[in-house]
Amino acid sequence: MAIDESIAFRPVRIAVLTVSDTRTLADDSSGDRLVERLTGAGHELAERAIVKDDPESIVARLHAWIDDPEVDVILTTGGTGVTGRDVTPEALARVWDKEIPGFGELFRWLSYQTIGTSTIQSRATGGVARGTYIFALPGSTGAVTDAWDGILATQLDIRHKPCNFVELMPRLMER
């Protein structure tokens, strides 16, 4: 795994969605962490929003961003646990064309290094919907840091070799 410095960095337009019944922009530390990480890496914050833990609200926001040509990637934070109000993975399953099972598997493996067996409570997941990548992350700052630093920072960098998500973007709509 390496960054090929001979390839020009290509910024990706990323929307950040916080799923929470209680958070606001004033206290959304996980959303703040994602924005800090993605802009610090040279990517563009396309949009940011907070929606309640309600499947219809999540799906509506996802569809709007999936259909927006200015959004390449959607990162959600929150709603990936196992309680009754945690419905983000189910909402994503309603919109995506393909799941990326390895994302959740790799996230839990990385998270295990930090929080041990508690990672089993996370249903972090990823997929592709109409040419837009979507990744659902847990709502803690530690979890979004693990996901960004351990997976997304390299997979959303076209210079990462041997392969990355960005180089596949032009082919996501192939049939």
GROMACS .gro file of C-alpha atoms in nm:
model
  175
    1MET     CA    1   0.000   0.000   0.000
    2ALA     CA    2   0.143   0.331  -0.104
    3ILE     CA    3   0.062   0.674  -0.234
    4ASP     CA    4   0.187   0.722  -0.590
    5GLU     CA    5   0.314   1.081  -0.586
    6SER     CA    6   0.337   1.081  -0.967
    7ILE     CA    7  -0.045   1.094  -0.984
    8ALA     CA    8  -0.219   1.427  -0.920
    9PHE     CA    9  -0.449   1.435  -0.616
   10ARG     CA   10  -0.817   1.460  -0.715
   11PRO     CA   11  -1.052   1.615  -0.456
   12VAL     CA   12  -1.376   1.428  -0.397
   13ARG     CA   13  -1.702   1.607  -0.310
   14ILE     CA   14  -1.829   1.459   0.017
   15ALA     CA   15  -2.159   1.517   0.198
   16VAL     CA   16  -2.175   1.449   0.572
   17LEU     CA   17  -2.501   1.334   0.730
   18THR     CA   18  -2.537   1.301   1.105
   19VAL     CA   19  -2.821   1.076   1.215
   20SER     CA   20  -2.933   1.169   1.565
   21ASP     CA   21  -3.240   1.254   1.767
   22THR     CA   22  -3.039   1.484   1.994
   23ARG     CA   23  -2.742   1.640   1.815
   24THR     CA   24  -2.732   1.984   1.657
   25LEU     CA   25  -2.460   2.149   1.448
   26ALA     CA   26  -2.342   2.314   1.770
   27ASP     CA   27  -2.258   1.982   1.939
   28ASP     CA   28  -2.208   1.739   1.650
   29SER     CA   29  -1.852   1.636   1.735
   30SER     CA   30  -1.849   1.333   1.502
   31GLY     CA   31  -1.972   1.538   1.208
   32ASP     CA   32  -1.713   1.803   1.295
   33ARG     CA   33  -1.440   1.538   1.302
   34LEU     CA   34  -1.538   1.409   0.958
   35VAL     CA   35  -1.544   1.760   0.811
   36GLU     CA   36  -1.204   1.832   0.968
   37ARG     CA   37  -1.057   1.508   0.829
   38LEU     CA   38  -1.198   1.533   0.477
   39THR     CA   39  -1.116   1.900   0.426
   40GLY     CA   40  -0.774   1.850   0.584
   41ALA     CA   41  -0.708   1.580   0.323
   42GLY     CA   42  -0.795   1.825   0.044
   43HIS     CA   43  -1.149   1.707  -0.031
   44GLU     CA   44  -1.452   1.934  -0.064
   45LEU     CA   45  -1.743   1.939   0.181
   46ALA     CA   46  -2.037   1.926  -0.060
   47GLU     CA   47  -2.302   1.963   0.209
   48ARG     CA   48  -2.376   1.880   0.570
   49ALA     CA   49  -2.702   1.796   0.746
   50ILE     CA   50  -2.850   1.639   1.056
   51VAL     CA   51  -3.161   1.420   1.044
   52LYS     CA   52  -3.350   1.231   1.311
   53ASP     CA   53  -3.320   0.854   1.357
   54ASP     CA   54  -3.612   0.803   1.120
   55PRO     CA   55  -3.580   0.581   0.812
   56GLU     CA   56  -3.794   0.804   0.589
   57SER     CA   57  -3.592   1.115   0.676
   58ILE     CA   58  -3.263   0.935   0.618
   59VAL     CA   59  -3.377   0.787   0.286
   60ALA     CA   60  -3.510   1.124   0.165
   61ARG     CA   61  -3.179   1.299   0.241
   62LEU     CA   62  -2.979   1.016   0.081
   63HIS     CA   63  -3.188   1.026  -0.239
   64ALA     CA   64  -3.143   1.404  -0.265
   65TRP     CA   65  -2.766   1.375  -0.237
   66ILE     CA   66  -2.741   1.065  -0.458
   67ASP     CA   67  -2.921   1.258  -0.733
   68ASP     CA   68  -2.701   1.567  -0.686
   69PRO     CA   69  -2.413   1.561  -0.938
   70GLU     CA   70  -2.209   1.773  -0.692
   71VAL     CA   71  -2.195   1.483  -0.440
   72ASP     CA   72  -1.956   1.193  -0.504
   73VAL     CA   73  -1.957   1.036  -0.157
   74ILE     CA   74  -2.193   1.042   0.140
   75LEU     CA   75  -2.061   0.976   0.490
   76THR     CA   76  -2.319   0.917   0.761
   77THR     CA   77  -2.245   0.909   1.130
   78GLY     CA   78  -2.481   0.766   1.389
   79GLY     CA   79  -2.761   0.512   1.396
   80THR     CA   80  -2.546   0.204   1.330
   81GLY     CA   81  -2.590   0.033   1.667
   82VAL     CA   82  -2.837  -0.234   1.768
   83THR     CA   83  -3.099  -0.037   1.962
   84GLY     CA   84  -3.452   0.019   1.835
   85ARG     CA   85  -3.378   0.372   1.708
   86ASP     CA   86  -3.062   0.265   1.517
   87VAL     CA   87  -3.193   0.244   1.159
   88THR     CA   88  -2.917   0.386   0.939
   89PRO     CA   89  -2.804   0.054   0.783
   90GLU     CA   90  -3.164  -0.032   0.699
   91ALA     CA   91  -3.212   0.309   0.536
   92LEU     CA   92  -2.896   0.263   0.329
   93ALA     CA   93  -3.012  -0.080   0.217
   94ARG     CA   94  -3.325   0.086   0.075
   95VAL     CA   95  -3.124   0.311  -0.157
   96TRP     CA   96  -2.808   0.134  -0.265
   97ASP     CA   97  -2.754  -0.080  -0.572
   98LYS     CA   98  -2.457  -0.268  -0.430
   99GLU     CA   99  -2.332  -0.327  -0.080
  100ILE     CA  100  -1.959  -0.316  -0.004
  101PRO     CA  101  -1.944  -0.580   0.274
  102GLY     CA  102  -1.569  -0.547   0.320
  103PHE     CA  103  -1.608  -0.191   0.447
  104GLY     CA  104  -1.794  -0.296   0.761
  105GLU     CA  105  -1.571  -0.597   0.810
  106LEU     CA  106  -1.254  -0.390   0.785
  107PHE     CA  107  -1.401  -0.117   1.006
  108ARG     CA  108  -1.479  -0.366   1.283
  109TRP     CA  109  -1.131  -0.517   1.255
  110LEU     CA  110  -0.972  -0.172   1.291
  111SER     CA  111  -1.211  -0.075   1.569
  112TYR     CA  112  -1.128  -0.395   1.758
  113GLN     CA  113  -0.773  -0.262   1.798
  114THR     CA  114  -0.920   0.033   1.992
  115ILE     CA  115  -1.234  -0.088   2.171
  116GLY     CA  116  -1.200  -0.467   2.171
  117THR     CA  117  -1.508  -0.681   2.148
  118SER     CA  118  -1.740  -0.379   2.184
  119THR     CA  119  -1.691  -0.332   1.809
  120ILE     CA  120  -1.938  -0.615   1.752
  121GLN     CA  121  -2.216  -0.370   1.837
  122SER     CA  122  -2.136  -0.165   1.527
  123ARG     CA  123  -2.322  -0.220   1.203
  124ALA     CA  124  -2.099   0.013   1.002
  125THR     CA  125  -2.153  -0.053   0.634
  126GLY     CA  126  -2.098   0.083   0.286
  127GLY     CA  127  -2.242   0.066  -0.061
  128VAL     CA  128  -2.297   0.234  -0.395
  129ALA     CA  129  -2.620   0.398  -0.507
  130ARG     CA  130  -2.658   0.532  -0.862
  131GLY     CA  131  -2.288   0.611  -0.885
  132THR     CA  132  -2.252   0.759  -0.535
  133TYR     CA  133  -2.056   0.591  -0.257
  134ILE     CA  134  -2.229   0.581   0.083
  135PHE     CA  135  -2.061   0.482   0.408
  136ALA     CA  136  -2.243   0.452   0.742
  137LEU     CA  137  -2.019   0.509   1.043
  138PRO     CA  138  -2.097   0.489   1.413
  139GLY     CA  139  -2.170   0.814   1.596
  140SER     CA  140  -1.860   0.840   1.815
  141THR     CA  141  -1.562   1.059   1.731
  142GLY     CA  142  -1.332   0.763   1.785
  143ALA     CA  143  -1.525   0.553   1.534
  144VAL     CA  144  -1.529   0.818   1.262
  145THR     CA  145  -1.158   0.877   1.319
  146ASP     CA  146  -1.087   0.503   1.286
  147ALA     CA  147  -1.296   0.483   0.967
  148TRP     CA  148  -1.140   0.791   0.807
  149ASP     CA  149  -0.780   0.731   0.907
  150GLY     CA  150  -0.788   0.355   0.858
  151ILE     CA  151  -0.996   0.320   0.541
  152LEU     CA  152  -1.144   0.629   0.379
  153ALA     CA  153  -0.835   0.851   0.371
  154THR     CA  154  -0.662   0.609   0.135
  155GLN     CA  155  -0.960   0.468  -0.052
  156LEU     CA  156  -1.079   0.819  -0.138
  157ASP     CA  157  -0.732   0.916  -0.263
  158ILE     CA  158  -0.680   0.841  -0.633
  159ARG     CA  159  -0.307   0.813  -0.570
  160HIS     CA  160  -0.347   0.510  -0.340
  161LYS     CA  161  -0.216   0.189  -0.491
  162PRO     CA  162  -0.280  -0.085  -0.575
  163CYS     CA  163  -0.641   0.039  -0.607
  164ASN     CA  164  -0.893   0.284  -0.464
  165PHE     CA  165  -1.259   0.386  -0.484
  166VAL     CA  166  -1.190   0.710  -0.675
  167GLU     CA  167  -1.046   0.540  -0.982
  168LEU     CA  168  -1.367   0.335  -1.006
  169MET     CA  169  -1.601   0.638  -1.000
  170PRO     CA  170  -1.624   0.674  -1.381
  171ARG     CA  171  -1.734   0.310  -1.404
  172LEU     CA  172  -1.990   0.293  -1.123
  173MET     CA  173  -2.286   0.341  -1.359
  174GLU     CA  174  -2.178   0.073  -1.610
  175ARG     CA  175  -2.435  -0.189  -1.699
   0.00000   0.00000   0.00000
